[in-house]
XYZ file of C-alpha atoms in Angstrom:
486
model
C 89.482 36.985 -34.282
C 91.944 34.949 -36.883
C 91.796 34.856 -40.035
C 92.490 31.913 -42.188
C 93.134 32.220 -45.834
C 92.398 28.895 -47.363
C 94.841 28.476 -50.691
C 92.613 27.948 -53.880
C 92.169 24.348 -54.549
C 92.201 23.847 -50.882
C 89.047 23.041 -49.155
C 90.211 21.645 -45.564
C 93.210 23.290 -44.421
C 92.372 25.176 -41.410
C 88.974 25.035 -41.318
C 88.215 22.290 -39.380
C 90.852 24.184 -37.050
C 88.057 27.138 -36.680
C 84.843 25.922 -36.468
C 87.235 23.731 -33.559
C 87.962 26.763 -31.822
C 84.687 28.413 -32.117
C 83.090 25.153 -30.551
C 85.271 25.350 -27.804
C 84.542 28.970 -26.671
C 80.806 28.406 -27.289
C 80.659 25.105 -25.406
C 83.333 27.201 -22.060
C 79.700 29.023 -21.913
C 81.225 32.710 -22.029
C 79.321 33.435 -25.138
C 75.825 33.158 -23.012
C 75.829 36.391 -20.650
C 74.573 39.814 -21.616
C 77.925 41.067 -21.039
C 80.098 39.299 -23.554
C 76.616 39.737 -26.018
C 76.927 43.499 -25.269
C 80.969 43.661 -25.790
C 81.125 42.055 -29.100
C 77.859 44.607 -30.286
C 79.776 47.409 -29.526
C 83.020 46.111 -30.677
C 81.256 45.648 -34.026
C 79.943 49.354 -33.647
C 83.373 51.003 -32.873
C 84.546 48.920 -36.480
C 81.837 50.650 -38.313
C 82.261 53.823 -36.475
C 86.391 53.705 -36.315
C 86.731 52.560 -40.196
C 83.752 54.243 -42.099
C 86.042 55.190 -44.494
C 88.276 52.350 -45.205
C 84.829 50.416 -45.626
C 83.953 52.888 -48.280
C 87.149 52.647 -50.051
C 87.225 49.005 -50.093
C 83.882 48.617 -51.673
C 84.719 51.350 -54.218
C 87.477 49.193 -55.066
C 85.272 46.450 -55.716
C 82.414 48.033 -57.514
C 83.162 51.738 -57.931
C 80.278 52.755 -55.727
C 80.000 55.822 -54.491
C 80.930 56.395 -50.763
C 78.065 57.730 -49.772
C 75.799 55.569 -51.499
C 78.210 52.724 -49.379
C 77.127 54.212 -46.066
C 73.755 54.552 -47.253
C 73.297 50.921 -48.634
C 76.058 49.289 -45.883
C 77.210 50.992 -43.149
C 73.841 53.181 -41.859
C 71.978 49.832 -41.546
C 74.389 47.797 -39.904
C 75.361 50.892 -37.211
C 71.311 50.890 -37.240
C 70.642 47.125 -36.441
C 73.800 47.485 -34.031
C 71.930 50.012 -32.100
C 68.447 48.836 -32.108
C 69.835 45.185 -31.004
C 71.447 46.857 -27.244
C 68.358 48.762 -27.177
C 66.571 45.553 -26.751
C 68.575 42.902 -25.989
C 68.059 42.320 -22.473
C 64.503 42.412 -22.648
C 64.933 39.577 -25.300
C 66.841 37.691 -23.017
C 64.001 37.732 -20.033
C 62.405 34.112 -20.310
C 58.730 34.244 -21.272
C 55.854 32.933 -18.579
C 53.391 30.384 -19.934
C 50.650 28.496 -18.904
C 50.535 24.837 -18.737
C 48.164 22.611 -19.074
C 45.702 21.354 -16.546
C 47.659 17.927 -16.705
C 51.141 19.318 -15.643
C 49.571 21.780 -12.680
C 50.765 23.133 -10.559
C 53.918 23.027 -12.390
C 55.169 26.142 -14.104
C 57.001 26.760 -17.432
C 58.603 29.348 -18.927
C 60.442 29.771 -22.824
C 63.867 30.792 -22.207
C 65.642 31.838 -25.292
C 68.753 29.586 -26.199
C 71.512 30.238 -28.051
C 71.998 27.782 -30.574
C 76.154 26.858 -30.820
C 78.118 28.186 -33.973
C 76.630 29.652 -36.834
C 78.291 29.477 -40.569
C 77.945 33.165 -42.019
C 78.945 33.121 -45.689
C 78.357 37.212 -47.216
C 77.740 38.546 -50.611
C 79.557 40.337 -52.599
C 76.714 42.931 -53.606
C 76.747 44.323 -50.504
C 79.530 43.380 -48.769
C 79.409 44.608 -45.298
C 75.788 44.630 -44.940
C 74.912 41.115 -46.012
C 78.012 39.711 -43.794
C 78.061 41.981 -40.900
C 73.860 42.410 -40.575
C 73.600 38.250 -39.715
C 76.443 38.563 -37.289
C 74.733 40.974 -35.487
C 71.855 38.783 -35.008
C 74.248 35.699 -34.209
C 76.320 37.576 -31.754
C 73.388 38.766 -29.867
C 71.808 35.747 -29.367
C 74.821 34.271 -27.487
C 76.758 31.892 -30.585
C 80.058 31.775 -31.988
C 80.521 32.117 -35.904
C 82.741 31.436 -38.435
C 82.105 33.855 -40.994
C 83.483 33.895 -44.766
C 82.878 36.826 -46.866
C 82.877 37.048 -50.467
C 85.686 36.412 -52.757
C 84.155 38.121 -55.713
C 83.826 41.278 -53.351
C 88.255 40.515 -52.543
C 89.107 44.428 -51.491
C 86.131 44.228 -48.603
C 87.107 40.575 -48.000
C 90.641 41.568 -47.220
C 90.092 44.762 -45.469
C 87.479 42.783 -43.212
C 90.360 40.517 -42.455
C 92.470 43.047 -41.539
C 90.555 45.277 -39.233
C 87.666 43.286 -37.395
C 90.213 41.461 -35.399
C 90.644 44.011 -33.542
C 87.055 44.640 -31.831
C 85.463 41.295 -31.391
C 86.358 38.061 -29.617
C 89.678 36.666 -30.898
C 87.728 33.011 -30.826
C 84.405 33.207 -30.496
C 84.532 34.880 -34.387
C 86.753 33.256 -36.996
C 87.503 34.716 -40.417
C 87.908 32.508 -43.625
C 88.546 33.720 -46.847
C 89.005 31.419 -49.655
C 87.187 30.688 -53.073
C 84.059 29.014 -53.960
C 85.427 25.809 -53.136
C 86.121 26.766 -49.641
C 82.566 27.703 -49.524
C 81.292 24.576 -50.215
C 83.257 22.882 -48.148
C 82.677 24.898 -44.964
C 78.420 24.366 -46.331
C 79.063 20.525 -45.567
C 80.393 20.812 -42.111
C 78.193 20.570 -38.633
C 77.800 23.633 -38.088
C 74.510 24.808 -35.389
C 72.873 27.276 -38.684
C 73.981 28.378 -41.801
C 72.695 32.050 -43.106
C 73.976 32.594 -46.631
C 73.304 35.172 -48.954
C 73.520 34.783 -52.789
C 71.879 33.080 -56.267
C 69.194 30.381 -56.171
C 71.129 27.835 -57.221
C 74.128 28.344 -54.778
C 71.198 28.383 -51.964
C 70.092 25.071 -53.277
C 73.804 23.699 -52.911
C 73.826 25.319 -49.545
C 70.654 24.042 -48.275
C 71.690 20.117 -49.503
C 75.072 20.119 -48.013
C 73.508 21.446 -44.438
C 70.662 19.072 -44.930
C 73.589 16.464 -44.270
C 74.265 17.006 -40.983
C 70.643 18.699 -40.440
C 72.272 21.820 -39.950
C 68.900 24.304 -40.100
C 69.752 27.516 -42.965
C 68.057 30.856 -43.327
C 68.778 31.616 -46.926
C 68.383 35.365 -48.731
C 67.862 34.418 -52.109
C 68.030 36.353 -55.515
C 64.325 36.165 -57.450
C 62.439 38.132 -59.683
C 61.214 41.416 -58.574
C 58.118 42.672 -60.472
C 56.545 46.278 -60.659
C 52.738 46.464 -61.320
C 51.597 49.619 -63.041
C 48.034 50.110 -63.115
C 45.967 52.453 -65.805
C 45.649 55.082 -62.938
C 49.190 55.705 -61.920
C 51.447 58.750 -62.213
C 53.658 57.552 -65.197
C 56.326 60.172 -64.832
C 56.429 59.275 -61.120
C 56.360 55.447 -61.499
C 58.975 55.594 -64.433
C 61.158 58.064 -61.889
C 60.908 55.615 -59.306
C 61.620 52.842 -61.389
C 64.646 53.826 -63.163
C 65.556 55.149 -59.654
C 65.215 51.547 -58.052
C 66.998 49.283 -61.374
C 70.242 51.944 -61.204
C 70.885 51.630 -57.171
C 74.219 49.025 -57.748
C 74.059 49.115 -61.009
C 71.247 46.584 -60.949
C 73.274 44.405 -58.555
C 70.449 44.127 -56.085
C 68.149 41.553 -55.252
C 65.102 43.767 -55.197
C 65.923 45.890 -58.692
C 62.854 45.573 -60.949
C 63.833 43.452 -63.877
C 60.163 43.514 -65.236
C 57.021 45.230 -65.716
C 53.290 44.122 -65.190
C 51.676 47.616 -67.238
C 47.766 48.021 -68.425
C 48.121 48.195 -71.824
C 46.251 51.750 -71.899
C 49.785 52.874 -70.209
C 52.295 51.118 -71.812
C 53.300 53.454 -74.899
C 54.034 56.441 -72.020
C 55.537 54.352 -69.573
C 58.483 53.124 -71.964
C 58.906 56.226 -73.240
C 59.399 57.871 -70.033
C 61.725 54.879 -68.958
C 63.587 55.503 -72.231
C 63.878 59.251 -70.814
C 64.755 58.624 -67.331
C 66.829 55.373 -67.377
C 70.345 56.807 -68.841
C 69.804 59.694 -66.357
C 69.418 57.444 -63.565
C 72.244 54.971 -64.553
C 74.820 58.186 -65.221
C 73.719 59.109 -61.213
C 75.212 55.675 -60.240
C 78.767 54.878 -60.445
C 78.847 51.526 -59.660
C 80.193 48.870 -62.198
C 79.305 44.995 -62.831
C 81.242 43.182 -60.176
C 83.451 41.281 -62.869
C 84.263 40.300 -65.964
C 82.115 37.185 -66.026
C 78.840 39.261 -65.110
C 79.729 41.885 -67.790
C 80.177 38.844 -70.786
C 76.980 37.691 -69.336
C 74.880 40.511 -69.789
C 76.723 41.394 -73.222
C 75.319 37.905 -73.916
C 71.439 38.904 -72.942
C 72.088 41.931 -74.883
C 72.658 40.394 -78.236
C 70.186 38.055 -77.597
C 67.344 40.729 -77.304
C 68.700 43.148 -79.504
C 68.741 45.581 -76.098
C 71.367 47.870 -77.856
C 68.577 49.737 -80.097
C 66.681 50.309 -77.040
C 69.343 52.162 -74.836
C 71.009 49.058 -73.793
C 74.535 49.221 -73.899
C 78.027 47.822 -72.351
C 81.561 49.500 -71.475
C 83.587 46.354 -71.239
C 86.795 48.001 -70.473
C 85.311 50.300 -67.275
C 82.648 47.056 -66.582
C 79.389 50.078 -66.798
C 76.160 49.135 -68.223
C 73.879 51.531 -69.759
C 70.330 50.945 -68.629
C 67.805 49.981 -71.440
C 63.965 49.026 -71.572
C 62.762 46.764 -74.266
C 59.177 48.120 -75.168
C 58.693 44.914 -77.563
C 58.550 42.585 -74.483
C 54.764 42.699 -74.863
C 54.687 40.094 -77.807
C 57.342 37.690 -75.289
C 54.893 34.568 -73.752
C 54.657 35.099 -70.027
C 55.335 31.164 -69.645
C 59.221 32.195 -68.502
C 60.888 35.349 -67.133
C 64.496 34.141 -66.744
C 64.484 32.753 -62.842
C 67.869 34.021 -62.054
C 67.939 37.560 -60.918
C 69.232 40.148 -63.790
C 72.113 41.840 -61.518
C 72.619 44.310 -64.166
C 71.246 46.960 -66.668
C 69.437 44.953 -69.271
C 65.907 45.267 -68.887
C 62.758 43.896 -70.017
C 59.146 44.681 -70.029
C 55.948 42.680 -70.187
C 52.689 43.564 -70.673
C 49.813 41.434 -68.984
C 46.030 41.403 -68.369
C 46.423 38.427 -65.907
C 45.406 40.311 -62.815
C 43.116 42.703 -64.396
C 41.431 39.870 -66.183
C 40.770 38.411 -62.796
C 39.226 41.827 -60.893
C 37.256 42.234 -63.587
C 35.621 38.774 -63.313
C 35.034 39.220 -59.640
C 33.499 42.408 -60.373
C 30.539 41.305 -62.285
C 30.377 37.848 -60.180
C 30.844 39.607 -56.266
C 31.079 36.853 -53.842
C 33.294 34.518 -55.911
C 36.976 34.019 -56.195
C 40.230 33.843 -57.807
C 43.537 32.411 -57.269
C 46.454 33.215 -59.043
C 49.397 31.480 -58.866
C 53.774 32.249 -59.253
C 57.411 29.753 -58.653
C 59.695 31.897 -56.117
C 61.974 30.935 -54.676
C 62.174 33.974 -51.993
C 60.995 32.829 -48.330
C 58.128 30.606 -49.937
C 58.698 28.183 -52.461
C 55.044 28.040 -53.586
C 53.246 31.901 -53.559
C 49.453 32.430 -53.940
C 47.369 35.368 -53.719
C 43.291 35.373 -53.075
C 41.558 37.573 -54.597
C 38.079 38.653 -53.747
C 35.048 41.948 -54.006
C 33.854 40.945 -50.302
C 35.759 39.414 -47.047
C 35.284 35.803 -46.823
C 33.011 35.695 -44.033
C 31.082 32.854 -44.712
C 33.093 31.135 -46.236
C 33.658 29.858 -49.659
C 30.836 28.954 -51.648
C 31.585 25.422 -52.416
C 33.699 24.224 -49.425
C 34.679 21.201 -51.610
C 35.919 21.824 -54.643
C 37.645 18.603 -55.022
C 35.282 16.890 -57.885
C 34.821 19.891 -59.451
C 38.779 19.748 -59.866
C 38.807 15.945 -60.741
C 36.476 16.991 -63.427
C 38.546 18.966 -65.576
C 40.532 17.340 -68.247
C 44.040 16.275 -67.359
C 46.506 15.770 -69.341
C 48.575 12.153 -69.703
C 52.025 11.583 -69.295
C 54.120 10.063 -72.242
C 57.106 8.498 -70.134
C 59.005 8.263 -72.940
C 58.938 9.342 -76.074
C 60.916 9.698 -79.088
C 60.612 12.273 -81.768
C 59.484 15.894 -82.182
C 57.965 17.806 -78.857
C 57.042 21.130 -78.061
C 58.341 22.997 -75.291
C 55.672 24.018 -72.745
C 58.267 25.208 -69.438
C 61.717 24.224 -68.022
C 63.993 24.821 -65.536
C 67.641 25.648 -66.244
C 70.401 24.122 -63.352
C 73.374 26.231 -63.173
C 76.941 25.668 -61.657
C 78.673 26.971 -59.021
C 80.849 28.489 -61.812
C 77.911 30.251 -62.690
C 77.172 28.642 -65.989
C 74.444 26.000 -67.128
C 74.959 22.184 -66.159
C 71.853 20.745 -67.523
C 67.916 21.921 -68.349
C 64.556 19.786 -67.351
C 62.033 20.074 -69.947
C 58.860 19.606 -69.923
C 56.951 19.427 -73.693
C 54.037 18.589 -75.498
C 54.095 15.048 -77.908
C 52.149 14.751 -81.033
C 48.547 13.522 -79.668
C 48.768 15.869 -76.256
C 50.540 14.095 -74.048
C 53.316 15.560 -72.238
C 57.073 14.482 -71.546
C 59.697 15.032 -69.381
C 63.631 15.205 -71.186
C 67.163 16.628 -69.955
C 69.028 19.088 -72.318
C 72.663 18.598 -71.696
C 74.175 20.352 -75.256
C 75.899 23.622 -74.211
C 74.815 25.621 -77.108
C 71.253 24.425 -76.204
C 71.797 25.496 -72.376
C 72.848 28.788 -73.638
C 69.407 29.585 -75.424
C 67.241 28.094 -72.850
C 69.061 30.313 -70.040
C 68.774 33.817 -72.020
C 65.586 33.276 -74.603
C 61.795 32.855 -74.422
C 61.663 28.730 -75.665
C 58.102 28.245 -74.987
C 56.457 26.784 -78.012
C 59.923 26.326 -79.577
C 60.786 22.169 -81.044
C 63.229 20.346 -79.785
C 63.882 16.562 -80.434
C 63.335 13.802 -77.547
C 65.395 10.802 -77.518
C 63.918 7.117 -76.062
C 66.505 7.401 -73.257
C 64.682 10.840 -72.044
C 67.618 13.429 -73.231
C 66.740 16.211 -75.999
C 68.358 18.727 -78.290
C 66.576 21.426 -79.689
C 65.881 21.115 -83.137
C-alpha cells in the first residue's frame, strides 16, 4: 500500500497519482479471482490480529477510550465481518441461474456478480477503525481497488493506519491518503466507481453532490436523530439503565446514542429522576472524551443555551469530559424541531409527546381505520412513514381514493414575497464543512395566513436557530426574501 500525505491547503498533489495506480491494478484484472479476494481478507485479519494493541493505543490517544471498550466497539466487529466474509465468499461469487423469458428461449442467463472498479473509502473519526476498515472489507471482497482516507480529526489512528497496513494488503490495489478536509473534498469530486463515506448530514450532502458529478453511485452512513419511546408500562429503572447505558458508550459520540425521549406522561416524573440517578454513573464508567476542542465549545454552547448545568450537565474543558445531564423541562419545548444534527456528546434533552398514543387510541375506538404518521431523516430514507392499524389490511383501505378528500382540506397560500413581521413555523439550518452555520431557510407565517419562504444569513441569528427551539419566534422578512430575527 502507499501512503500519501497531502500538505494542508493542498487538494491535488498525489492524488490523482493514486486513484491512477489503483485503476491500473483493477483494470490488469488481478483484483477479480478468489485468490487475491482471499489474500487481502486475511492480510486485513493478521493487521487486526498482529496490532490489537497499537489500534487500542492509537484510539486512546484520540479519544481516551478505553481499550477494551476499542476492541469491543472496533476491532471484534471488523475481525468478525473479516471472518464471516471467507466463510462465504465463494459461494457469493457462484453466478446465479435465471429464467428467461419465453421470447429469448432457449437461451440461458445467469447474474454473475461484478466487481465494480475503485471505490473512494473516506472513515470517521468516531470509530476509527471500524467505520474505515468495515467498508474495505466489503470492497476488497467483491474484487475492487480503493483508495481509502481516514479521518484527520481521529490523527493518532490516521497515522498509525499509515504506518502498519502497508504491510498486509496489496501495495496498489489499496492506497492511503491522509490529508484535511480539503483533501476530502477534493478526492469526493473525482471518478471514482463508489464512494462509501461515513460522517454528518451535511458533509454527506457535499459528498453525494460532488459524486453526482461524475455519477459516481455513494452509500452514505449518516448521523440523525435517535429517539427512545417509553411507554406507561415499561420497567423505568431498566429503561433509564439502558438508556444512560446507550448515551455514555463514546461519550455520546455515536450515531445511534439517544439524544431524546418520546415518555407517556404518567412516566415521566420517574423516568428523569432515575436518569438523573443513573446518568453520572454511567458517564464516570466511560472514559472517553469529546474528540476536540471545537466539539467541546460546541456543546458548552448548547449548555448555556438550555441552562443544562442545573440539571447534571456539565463540561471539563481542560480534560475535553462531559458530564451527562437530562433536562426534565423539555416537555414545555414545541416538537416542531429537535436539532437535525446528531448531539455527539453529553447534553441531553427530553420530550414528552402524546403523538403516537393519541393515534392508537383513535384506532382503538374506530378498528378498521388508519393512521399515518409522518418524520424528516435523513438515515437510509429521506422521507419515513409508519402505518398504523387494530386489524391487517386485508381488504384493503376503506376509501381507495383519498385524493378529493385531500383536495378538500384547506391549504394554505404562498406569499412569494413579503416584507415585514412573520412568524416562524420550521427551518432548516445549512452548515459548513468547518462545521459551523452558512445560512438558514425559513419558512413563516405573514399577517393574514399566508406563508413565506426567507434566508437568514446574520451569524448571531444562525447561532440561535442551530441550538434553540424558534418555532413561533418573529423575525423580520425583507422584499428581496432575506430575514433577521427580530
Amino acid at each position: 500500500m502507499s501512503v500519501t500525505q497531502i500538505p494542508a491547503g493542498s487538494t491535488t498533489a498525489g492524488i490523482d497519482h493514486d486513484l491512477d495506480c489503483a485503476r491500473r491494478a483493477f483494470t490488469s484484472g488481478r483484483t477479480r479471482p478468489l485468490s487475491w479476494r482471499v489474500a487481502q481478507l486475511e492480510g486485513l485479519l493478521r493487521f487486526i490480529d498482529d496490532c490489537e494493541a497499537g489500534i487500542a493505543a492509537a484510539v486512546c490517544a484520540d479519544l481516551g477510550r478505553d481499550p477494551m471498550a476499542t476492541f469491543m466497539a472496533d476491532i471484534a466487529p471488523v475481525r468478525h465481518e473479516i471472518r464471516h466474509t471467507l466463510a462465504n465468499l465463494a459461494q457469493w461469487m457462484k453466478p446465479e441461474r435465471v429464467r428467461v423469458s419465453a421470447a429469448t428461449a432457449p437461451g440461458q442467463a445467469w447474474i454473475v456478480p461484478e466487481p465494480k472498479g475503485v471505490a473512494l473509502i473516506l472513515g470517521a473519526w468516531n470509530f476509527p477503525i471500524l467505520l474505515t476498515l468495515h467498508p474495505l472489507v466489503s470492497c476488497l471482497a467483491a474484487g475492487n481497488a480503493a483508495v481509502v482516507k481516514p479521518s484527520e480529526i481521529s490523527a493518532a489512528t490516521a497515522r498509525y493506519l499509515s504506518e502498519q497496513l502497508p504491510r498486509y494488503v496489496d501495495a496498489e490495489a489499496v492506497r492511503l491518503v491522509l490529508g484535511d478536509a480539503e483533501v476530502s473534498a477534493s478526492l469526493a469530486g473525482r471518478p471514482f466507481d463508489h464512494t462509501f463515506f461515513t460522517g454528518s448530514t451535511p458533509v454527506g450532502r457535499a459528498v453525494m453532490a460532488a459524486s453526482a458529478r461524475n455519477l459516481t453511485p455513494v452509500t452514505l452512513e449518516l448521523g440523525g436523530k435517535s429517539p427512545v419511546i417509553v411507554a406507561s408500562d415499561a420497567d423505568v429503572d431498566v429503561a433509564a439503565r439502558r438508556i444512560a447505558w446507550a448515551k455514555a458508550v463514546n461519550a455520546g459520540q455515536t450515531c445511534t446514542a439517544p439524544d431524546y425521549v418520546l415518555v407517556e406522561e404518567s412516566v415521566r416524573p420517574a423516568l428523569v429522576e432515575r436518569l438523573l440517578a443513573e446518568l453520572p454513573l454511567r458517564g464516570a464508567q466511560d472514559s472517553t472524551r469529546i474528540v476536540n476542542d471545537r466539539h467541546v465549545a460546541r456543546l458548552r454552547r448548547i449548555l448555556s443555551t438550555h441552562g443544562g448545568e442545573q440539571y447534571g450537565g456539565a463540561i471539563d474543558e481542560s480534560r475535553r469530559v462531559v458530564a451527562l445531564g437530562v433536562d426534565p423541562s423539555g416537555t414545555q419545548r414545541p416538537l416542531t424541531c429537535t436539532g437535525g444534527l446528531t448531539f455527539a456528546g453529553g447534553p441531553w434533552n427530553n420530550y414528552s409527546t402524546r403523538a403516537i398514543a393519541t393515534v392508537v387510541s383513535r384506532l382503538r375506538e374506530s378498528p378498521g381505520t388508519y393512521g399515518l404518521v409522518t418524520a424528516n431523516s435523513g438515515y437510509l430514507t429521506k422521507h419515513a412513514f409508519g402505518v398504523y392499524s387494530t386489524e391487517p389490511p386485508v381488504d384493503g383501505f376503506r376509501r381507495e381514493n383519498v385524493q378529493a378528500e385531500v383536495d378538500a382540506e384547506p391549504t394554505t397560500t404562498v406569499a412569494e414575497t413579503h416584507d415585514g413581521i412573520a412568524e416562524i413555523e420550521s427551518w432548516t439550518v445549512a452548515f459548513g464543512r468547518d462545521g459551523n452555520p452558512e445560512k438558514a431557510f425559513v419558512a413563516a407565517r405573514v399577517p393574514g395566513g399566508a406563508r413565506t419562504l426567507a434566508v437568514v444569513t446574520d451569524s448571531g441569528d444562525l447561532r440561535e436557530l442551530a441550538e434553540a427551539e424558534m418555532a413561533g419566534r418573529r423575525l423580520r422578512v425583507e422584499q428581496s426574501g432575506t430575514a433577521r430575527l427580530d
